[in-house]
């Protein structure tokens, strides 16, 4: 059985050594030494002044949107070609998602279609660095500045990606990372909010810790979304090996590219200009291939290989959003077209190159 991903883990002993101090201190959560160390290491790694750790990426995104204090019912421009978390984070803040289509080259928000969606109610853009592909951060910045909109990136897929040498944490007003077990860098469950503006720091910390500022001071009606010491310890261990893991992912991706790059009817994402990638996902689009995406998916499944229809369905077509004025896949035709044809293939650091070859052979054998 080959799954679409397999979590990166340190050696068992390495993790045991890291958590040994928790048995000595009995300090298991509430921003202890592991949390503090991981935060500092990530601020250095991402070269970002503020990295606030969360128990998961979704709450990090939900809270950073809340921290902007937009009026209820305001509109937020986003894309439907993402994990439902992105759209939920907007809606759960009593804001209205407005779906913009994606561009057919790297599947990020189509910057030429943003301005037509801006109304007097628009307050923000929440673009997604989907599959680790960087959005057109420069155009988005221009549009946001000229319309006075905030930009919050869903960078869940883009940890360790750099654009023109700058880490993905440093664009827009804020970025959210997910450190879920399935992501390139994991803390089991986990996430972070990254930003430059010092004034956001107290608010975002209040949101994840009940608005508590001291033993006798509660200044804000916050929730609880703290990262525990065990999660942080996993992150400290995984971060030590991250560059090597990404290197191994690169070899897997190159093998896939060699095997599938010149096959008629199979479209791969091109490497992006000025981007240092993290090889997070390997999406393949079947367009004019002599078998449908679903047929390939089933054929792989029969051989014990779990690829994923990622992203299908797109979020503007799921039941939960059927009442939304901007719902309906037909309004984002590029996203809808891709959602019917895309498959993300198994990809993780330790995936054997012989397995990559076997997966590709099964795909090619689907041609009628
Ligand atoms: C994983 C993911 C999230 C949510 O992160 P969690 O850590 O699982 O809560 C949000 N957006 C995208 C695009 C994701 O892939």
GROMACS .gro file of C-alpha atoms and ligand atoms in nm:
model
  383
    1UNK     CA    1   0.000   0.000   0.000
    2UNK     CA    2   0.139   0.340  -0.099
    3UNK     CA    3  -0.043   0.640   0.043
    4UNK     CA    4  -0.042   0.986  -0.111
    5UNK     CA    5   0.184   1.105   0.168
    6UNK     CA    6   0.374   0.974   0.467
    7UNK     CA    7   0.461   1.194   0.763
    8UNK     CA    8   0.824   1.291   0.816
    9UNK     CA    9   0.942   1.174   1.158
   10UNK     CA   10   1.274   1.193   1.343
   11UNK     CA   11   1.440   0.880   1.481
   12UNK     CA   12   1.240   0.754   1.782
   13UNK     CA   13   1.536   0.813   2.014
   14UNK     CA   14   1.579   1.170   1.896
   15UNK     CA   15   1.221   1.254   1.990
   16UNK     CA   16   1.259   1.076   2.326
   17UNK     CA   17   1.568   1.284   2.402
   18UNK     CA   18   1.379   1.600   2.310
   19UNK     CA   19   1.079   1.529   2.535
   20UNK     CA   20   1.287   1.395   2.827
   21UNK     CA   21   1.295   1.745   2.977
   22UNK     CA   22   0.914   1.747   2.989
   23UNK     CA   23   0.924   1.454   3.231
   24UNK     CA   24   1.167   1.650   3.443
   25UNK     CA   25   0.963   1.972   3.443
   26UNK     CA   26   0.605   1.840   3.414
   27UNK     CA   27   0.542   2.148   3.195
   28UNK     CA   28   0.338   2.012   2.905
   29UNK     CA   29   0.188   2.319   2.740
   30UNK     CA   30   0.136   2.697   2.783
   31UNK     CA   31   0.435   2.831   2.594
   32UNK     CA   32   0.707   2.634   2.772
   33UNK     CA   33   1.069   2.585   2.668
   34UNK     CA   34   0.996   2.371   2.360
   35UNK     CA   35   0.739   2.619   2.232
   36UNK     CA   36   0.977   2.910   2.288
   37UNK     CA   37   1.264   2.731   2.117
   38UNK     CA   38   1.061   2.628   1.812
   39UNK     CA   39   0.923   2.979   1.775
   40UNK     CA   40   1.274   3.127   1.783
   41UNK     CA   41   1.408   2.868   1.538
   42UNK     CA   42   1.122   2.934   1.297
   43UNK     CA   43   1.168   3.311   1.316
   44UNK     CA   44   1.530   3.252   1.214
   45UNK     CA   45   1.450   2.989   0.951
   46UNK     CA   46   1.179   3.200   0.789
   47UNK     CA   47   1.364   3.526   0.853
   48UNK     CA   48   1.039   3.672   0.983
   49UNK     CA   49   1.010   3.894   1.294
   50UNK     CA   50   0.683   3.744   1.421
   51UNK     CA   51   0.598   3.374   1.411
   52UNK     CA   52   0.311   3.284   1.644
   53UNK     CA   53   0.262   2.910   1.693
   54UNK     CA   54  -0.080   2.748   1.688
   55UNK     CA   55  -0.225   2.408   1.764
   56UNK     CA   56  -0.328   2.379   1.399
   57UNK     CA   57  -0.322   2.580   1.078
   58UNK     CA   58  -0.695   2.627   1.053
   59UNK     CA   59  -0.727   2.813   1.383
   60UNK     CA   60  -0.420   3.017   1.292
   61UNK     CA   61  -0.596   3.133   0.975
   62UNK     CA   62  -0.929   3.186   1.148
   63UNK     CA   63  -0.761   3.396   1.418
   64UNK     CA   64  -0.546   3.611   1.193
   65UNK     CA   65  -0.854   3.698   0.989
   66UNK     CA   66  -1.040   3.780   1.313
   67UNK     CA   67  -0.747   3.991   1.430
   68UNK     CA   68  -0.806   4.227   1.136
   69UNK     CA   69  -1.148   4.314   1.288
   70UNK     CA   70  -1.340   4.349   0.962
   71UNK     CA   71  -1.707   4.454   0.987
   72UNK     CA   72  -1.949   4.159   0.983
   73UNK     CA   73  -2.072   4.074   0.634
   74UNK     CA   74  -1.766   4.219   0.460
   75UNK     CA   75  -1.648   4.043   0.146
   76UNK     CA   76  -1.321   3.855   0.114
   77UNK     CA   77  -1.186   3.753  -0.226
   78UNK     CA   78  -1.040   3.402  -0.232
   79UNK     CA   79  -1.016   3.096  -0.458
   80UNK     CA   80  -1.222   2.776  -0.447
   81UNK     CA   81  -0.928   2.558  -0.558
   82UNK     CA   82  -0.811   2.487  -0.204
   83UNK     CA   83  -0.877   2.283   0.105
   84UNK     CA   84  -1.213   2.376   0.266
   85UNK     CA   85  -1.027   2.522   0.563
   86UNK     CA   86  -0.951   2.841   0.366
   87UNK     CA   87  -1.314   2.913   0.286
   88UNK     CA   88  -1.434   2.802   0.630
   89UNK     CA   89  -1.189   3.039   0.803
   90UNK     CA   90  -1.349   3.331   0.617
   91UNK     CA   91  -1.710   3.220   0.670
   92UNK     CA   92  -1.665   3.131   1.035
   93UNK     CA   93  -1.563   3.496   1.092
   94UNK     CA   94  -1.905   3.608   0.959
   95UNK     CA   95  -1.740   3.732   0.639
   96UNK     CA   96  -1.856   3.648   0.288
   97UNK     CA   97  -1.619   3.453   0.061
   98UNK     CA   98  -1.619   3.579  -0.298
   99UNK     CA   99  -1.464   3.325  -0.531
  100UNK     CA  100  -1.208   3.434  -0.787
  101UNK     CA  101  -1.095   3.192  -1.056
  102UNK     CA  102  -0.741   3.053  -1.072
  103UNK     CA  103  -0.488   3.081  -1.351
  104UNK     CA  104  -0.428   2.768  -1.559
  105UNK     CA  105  -0.049   2.773  -1.522
  106UNK     CA  106   0.017   2.743  -1.150
  107UNK     CA  107  -0.342   2.719  -1.015
  108UNK     CA  108  -0.305   3.023  -0.786
  109UNK     CA  109  -0.550   3.316  -0.791
  110UNK     CA  110  -0.587   3.474  -1.137
  111UNK     CA  111  -0.470   3.829  -1.064
  112UNK     CA  112  -0.638   3.962  -1.378
  113UNK     CA  113  -0.979   3.864  -1.238
  114UNK     CA  114  -0.949   4.011  -0.889
  115UNK     CA  115  -1.039   4.374  -0.956
  116UNK     CA  116  -1.372   4.293  -1.122
  117UNK     CA  117  -1.481   4.129  -0.797
  118UNK     CA  118  -1.401   4.425  -0.571
  119UNK     CA  119  -1.706   4.607  -0.430
  120UNK     CA  120  -1.747   4.868  -0.157
  121UNK     CA  121  -1.784   4.575   0.086
  122UNK     CA  122  -1.452   4.412  -0.003
  123UNK     CA  123  -1.199   4.422   0.282
  124UNK     CA  124  -0.940   4.157   0.205
  125UNK     CA  125  -0.789   3.902  -0.030
  126UNK     CA  126  -0.707   3.553   0.098
  127UNK     CA  127  -0.500   3.389  -0.177
  128UNK     CA  128  -0.356   3.037  -0.152
  129UNK     CA  129   0.000   2.934  -0.245
  130UNK     CA  130  -0.154   2.611  -0.371
  131UNK     CA  131   0.075   2.302  -0.399
  132UNK     CA  132   0.354   2.533  -0.280
  133UNK     CA  133   0.325   2.744  -0.599
  134UNK     CA  134   0.370   3.109  -0.509
  135UNK     CA  135   0.089   3.349  -0.596
  136UNK     CA  136   0.178   3.658  -0.797
  137UNK     CA  137   0.263   3.841  -0.475
  138UNK     CA  138   0.371   4.159  -0.653
  139UNK     CA  139   0.046   4.211  -0.846
  140UNK     CA  140  -0.161   4.117  -0.542
  141UNK     CA  141   0.031   4.374  -0.339
  142UNK     CA  142  -0.036   4.646  -0.600
  143UNK     CA  143  -0.407   4.565  -0.619
  144UNK     CA  144  -0.441   4.555  -0.241
  145UNK     CA  145  -0.262   4.887  -0.198
  146UNK     CA  146  -0.466   5.065  -0.460
  147UNK     CA  147  -0.797   4.941  -0.310
  148UNK     CA  148  -0.686   4.952   0.056
  149UNK     CA  149  -0.740   4.581   0.111
  150UNK     CA  150  -0.562   4.349   0.354
  151UNK     CA  151  -0.387   4.040   0.218
  152UNK     CA  152  -0.368   3.722   0.424
  153UNK     CA  153  -0.199   3.429   0.252
  154UNK     CA  154  -0.300   3.071   0.310
  155UNK     CA  155   0.058   2.944   0.291
  156UNK     CA  156  -0.030   2.601   0.432
  157UNK     CA  157   0.146   2.436   0.136
  158UNK     CA  158   0.435   2.679   0.106
  159UNK     CA  159   0.655   2.629   0.411
  160UNK     CA  160   1.023   2.665   0.312
  161UNK     CA  161   0.935   2.813  -0.029
  162UNK     CA  162   1.120   3.129  -0.125
  163UNK     CA  163   1.043   3.393  -0.386
  164UNK     CA  164   1.341   3.600  -0.504
  165UNK     CA  165   1.526   3.476  -0.196
  166UNK     CA  166   1.252   3.590   0.048
  167UNK     CA  167   1.063   3.326   0.245
  168UNK     CA  168   0.692   3.282   0.180
  169UNK     CA  169   0.624   3.398   0.538
  170UNK     CA  170   0.699   3.757   0.445
  171UNK     CA  171   0.433   3.863   0.194
  172UNK     CA  172   0.104   4.043   0.243
  173UNK     CA  173  -0.017   4.152   0.587
  174UNK     CA  174   0.016   3.798   0.724
  175UNK     CA  175   0.065   3.436   0.620
  176UNK     CA  176  -0.060   3.114   0.773
  177UNK     CA  177   0.135   2.787   0.771
  178UNK     CA  178  -0.001   2.445   0.856
  179UNK     CA  179   0.227   2.198   1.032
  180UNK     CA  180  -0.023   1.913   1.000
  181UNK     CA  181   0.119   1.561   0.980
  182UNK     CA  182   0.070   1.558   0.602
  183UNK     CA  183   0.262   1.878   0.533
  184UNK     CA  184   0.629   1.918   0.431
  185UNK     CA  185   0.716   2.026   0.786
  186UNK     CA  186   0.502   1.886   1.065
  187UNK     CA  187   0.447   1.924   1.439
  188UNK     CA  188   0.190   1.637   1.433
  189UNK     CA  189  -0.092   1.894   1.434
  190UNK     CA  190   0.015   2.256   1.429
  191UNK     CA  191   0.041   2.582   1.249
  192UNK     CA  192   0.163   2.938   1.268
  193UNK     CA  193   0.078   3.292   1.177
  194UNK     CA  194   0.364   3.505   1.041
  195UNK     CA  195   0.366   3.883   0.999
  196UNK     CA  196   0.582   4.195   1.015
  197UNK     CA  197   0.358   4.442   1.202
  198UNK     CA  198   0.448   4.459   1.574
  199UNK     CA  199   0.097   4.586   1.657
  200UNK     CA  200  -0.059   4.252   1.559
  201UNK     CA  201   0.142   4.052   1.808
  202UNK     CA  202  -0.057   4.111   2.127
  203UNK     CA  203  -0.392   4.057   1.953
  204UNK     CA  204  -0.290   3.729   1.792
  205UNK     CA  205  -0.140   3.599   2.118
  206UNK     CA  206  -0.457   3.700   2.306
  207UNK     CA  207  -0.665   3.508   2.056
  208UNK     CA  208  -0.482   3.183   2.111
  209UNK     CA  209  -0.467   3.212   2.491
  210UNK     CA  210  -0.800   3.346   2.624
  211UNK     CA  211  -0.684   3.707   2.614
  212UNK     CA  212  -0.481   3.639   2.928
  213UNK     CA  213  -0.196   3.887   2.978
  214UNK     CA  214  -0.094   3.798   3.332
  215UNK     CA  215  -0.218   3.617   3.640
  216UNK     CA  216  -0.481   3.882   3.712
  217UNK     CA  217  -0.535   4.041   3.372
  218UNK     CA  218  -0.772   3.932   3.096
  219UNK     CA  219  -0.789   4.196   2.825
  220UNK     CA  220  -0.962   4.022   2.536
  221UNK     CA  221  -1.230   3.757   2.468
  222UNK     CA  222  -0.989   3.505   2.318
  223UNK     CA  223  -1.015   3.131   2.263
  224UNK     CA  224  -0.759   2.854   2.308
  225UNK     CA  225  -0.540   2.742   2.020
  226UNK     CA  226  -0.201   2.697   2.186
  227UNK     CA  227   0.061   2.457   2.053
  228UNK     CA  228   0.163   2.201   2.318
  229UNK     CA  229   0.519   2.114   2.421
  230UNK     CA  230   0.497   1.772   2.253
  231UNK     CA  231   0.399   1.928   1.923
  232UNK     CA  232   0.678   2.184   1.952
  233UNK     CA  233   0.929   1.908   2.036
  234UNK     CA  234   0.829   1.722   1.718
  235UNK     CA  235   0.879   2.044   1.524
  236UNK     CA  236   1.226   2.103   1.671
  237UNK     CA  237   1.329   1.750   1.567
  238UNK     CA  238   1.173   1.767   1.221
  239UNK     CA  239   1.323   2.109   1.149
  240UNK     CA  240   1.674   1.961   1.195
  241UNK     CA  241   1.613   1.725   0.903
  242UNK     CA  242   1.394   1.945   0.686
  243UNK     CA  243   1.647   2.041   0.421
  244UNK     CA  244   1.745   1.677   0.369
  245UNK     CA  245   1.379   1.575   0.348
  246UNK     CA  246   1.314   1.843   0.087
  247UNK     CA  247   1.619   1.721  -0.107
  248UNK     CA  248   1.476   1.369  -0.114
  249UNK     CA  249   1.136   1.503  -0.224
  250UNK     CA  250   1.316   1.681  -0.507
  251UNK     CA  251   1.457   1.349  -0.634
  252UNK     CA  252   1.108   1.196  -0.632
  253UNK     CA  253   0.966   1.493  -0.822
  254UNK     CA  254   1.247   1.479  -1.079
  255UNK     CA  255   1.179   1.110  -1.136
  256UNK     CA  256   0.809   1.181  -1.191
  257UNK     CA  257   0.898   1.464  -1.430
  258UNK     CA  258   1.133   1.241  -1.628
  259UNK     CA  259   0.869   0.968  -1.654
  260UNK     CA  260   0.564   1.182  -1.727
  261UNK     CA  261   0.694   1.514  -1.859
  262UNK     CA  262   0.668   1.426  -2.226
  263UNK     CA  263   0.352   1.217  -2.223
  264UNK     CA  264   0.079   1.354  -2.446
  265UNK     CA  265  -0.235   1.444  -2.249
  266UNK     CA  266  -0.052   1.479  -1.916
  267UNK     CA  267   0.014   1.830  -1.795
  268UNK     CA  268   0.255   1.908  -1.512
  269UNK     CA  269   0.311   2.235  -1.326
  270UNK     CA  270   0.614   2.417  -1.466
  271UNK     CA  271   0.880   2.521  -1.215
  272UNK     CA  272   0.810   2.886  -1.128
  273UNK     CA  273   1.054   3.164  -1.215
  274UNK     CA  274   1.250   3.305  -0.916
  275UNK     CA  275   1.094   3.047  -0.682
  276UNK     CA  276   1.284   2.804  -0.462
  277UNK     CA  277   1.030   2.522  -0.427
  278UNK     CA  278   0.953   2.279  -0.142
  279UNK     CA  279   0.828   1.988  -0.358
  280UNK     CA  280   0.518   1.961  -0.141
  281UNK     CA  281   0.283   1.803  -0.396
  282UNK     CA  282   0.293   1.652  -0.741
  283UNK     CA  283  -0.028   1.744  -0.922
  284UNK     CA  284  -0.088   1.587  -1.263
  285UNK     CA  285  -0.361   1.709  -1.497
  286UNK     CA  286  -0.515   1.461  -1.740
  287UNK     CA  287  -0.632   1.668  -2.034
  288UNK     CA  288  -0.656   1.488  -2.364
  289UNK     CA  289  -0.501   1.177  -2.210
  290UNK     CA  290  -0.651   0.854  -2.339
  291UNK     CA  291  -0.807   0.781  -1.999
  292UNK     CA  292  -1.000   0.998  -1.758
  293UNK     CA  293  -0.861   1.115  -1.424
  294UNK     CA  294  -1.114   0.896  -1.246
  295UNK     CA  295  -1.007   0.591  -1.443
  296UNK     CA  296  -0.642   0.651  -1.354
  297UNK     CA  297  -0.740   0.706  -0.989
  298UNK     CA  298  -0.925   0.372  -0.982
  299UNK     CA  299  -0.645   0.185  -1.161
  300UNK     CA  300  -0.392   0.309  -0.907
  301UNK     CA  301  -0.629   0.221  -0.622
  302UNK     CA  302  -0.661  -0.135  -0.749
  303UNK     CA  303  -0.283  -0.170  -0.721
  304UNK     CA  304  -0.280  -0.038  -0.363
  305UNK     CA  305  -0.171   0.313  -0.458
  306UNK     CA  306  -0.371   0.597  -0.309
  307UNK     CA  307  -0.347   0.912  -0.520
  308UNK     CA  308  -0.576   1.202  -0.426
  309UNK     CA  309  -0.831   1.409  -0.618
  310UNK     CA  310  -0.688   1.722  -0.466
  311UNK     CA  311  -0.877   1.958  -0.508
  312UNK     CA  312  -1.206   1.799  -0.593
  313UNK     CA  313  -1.469   1.910  -0.519
  314UNK     CA  314  -1.375   2.276  -0.520
  315UNK     CA  315  -1.505   2.470  -0.222
  316UNK     CA  316  -1.765   2.674  -0.413
  317UNK     CA  317  -1.931   2.343  -0.509
  318UNK     CA  318  -1.960   2.176  -0.168
  319UNK     CA  319  -2.293   2.139   0.010
  320UNK     CA  320  -2.194   2.368   0.296
  321UNK     CA  321  -2.172   2.665   0.057
  322UNK     CA  322  -2.471   2.594  -0.164
  323UNK     CA  323  -2.659   2.897  -0.021
  324UNK     CA  324  -2.375   3.141  -0.084
  325UNK     CA  325  -2.445   3.400  -0.358
  326UNK     CA  326  -2.109   3.333  -0.522
  327UNK     CA  327  -2.141   2.951  -0.504
  328UNK     CA  328  -2.128   2.736  -0.815
  329UNK     CA  329  -1.829   2.591  -0.995
  330UNK     CA  330  -1.943   2.737  -1.328
  331UNK     CA  331  -1.845   3.083  -1.202
  332UNK     CA  332  -1.483   2.971  -1.175
  333UNK     CA  333  -1.448   2.771  -1.496
  334UNK     CA  334  -1.071   2.716  -1.482
  335UNK     CA  335  -1.091   2.582  -1.125
  336UNK     CA  336  -1.388   2.361  -1.218
  337UNK     CA  337  -1.208   2.227  -1.528
  338UNK     CA  338  -0.895   2.140  -1.330
  339UNK     CA  339  -1.087   1.989  -1.039
  340UNK     CA  340  -1.226   1.729  -1.281
  341UNK     CA  341  -0.885   1.643  -1.423
  342UNK     CA  342  -0.625   1.677  -1.150
  343UNK     CA  343  -0.470   1.403  -0.942
  344UNK     CA  344  -0.195   1.450  -0.685
  345UNK     CA  345   0.040   1.153  -0.693
  346UNK     CA  346   0.209   0.995  -0.390
  347UNK     CA  347   0.501   1.209  -0.276
  348UNK     CA  348   0.711   1.190   0.037
  349UNK     CA  349   1.080   1.193   0.121
  350UNK     CA  350   1.120   0.816   0.150
  351UNK     CA  351   0.913   0.717  -0.152
  352UNK     CA  352   1.136   0.475  -0.347
  353UNK     CA  353   1.219   0.572  -0.704
  354UNK     CA  354   1.120   0.218  -0.814
  355UNK     CA  355   0.775   0.287  -0.669
  356UNK     CA  356   0.761   0.614  -0.863
  357UNK     CA  357   0.840   0.417  -1.180
  358UNK     CA  358   0.569   0.161  -1.099
  359UNK     CA  359   0.312   0.436  -1.035
  360UNK     CA  360   0.398   0.595  -1.370
  361UNK     CA  361   0.374   0.261  -1.550
  362UNK     CA  362   0.027   0.201  -1.410
  363UNK     CA  363  -0.077   0.550  -1.524
  364UNK     CA  364   0.058   0.494  -1.875
  365UNK     CA  365  -0.107   0.152  -1.897
  366UNK     CA  366  -0.448   0.319  -1.856
  367UNK     CA  367  -0.432   0.456  -2.211
  368UNK     CA  368  -0.686   0.288  -2.430
  369LIG     C1  369  -0.372   2.178   0.561
  369LIG     C2  370  -0.437   2.300   0.510
  369LIG     C3  371  -0.506   2.392   0.593
  369LIG     C4  372  -0.540   2.364   0.736
  369LIG     O1  373  -0.436   2.334   0.818
  369LIG     P1  374  -0.455   2.237   0.944
  369LIG     O2  375  -0.321   2.246   1.010
  369LIG     O3  376  -0.486   2.100   0.895
  369LIG     O4  377  -0.562   2.293   1.031
  369LIG     C5  378  -0.552   2.510   0.538
  369LIG     N1  379  -0.537   2.537   0.408
  369LIG     C6  380  -0.477   2.452   0.324
  369LIG     C7  381  -0.462   2.490   0.180
  369LIG     C8  382  -0.427   2.329   0.371
  369LIG     O5  383  -0.372   2.243   0.285
   0.00000   0.00000   0.00000
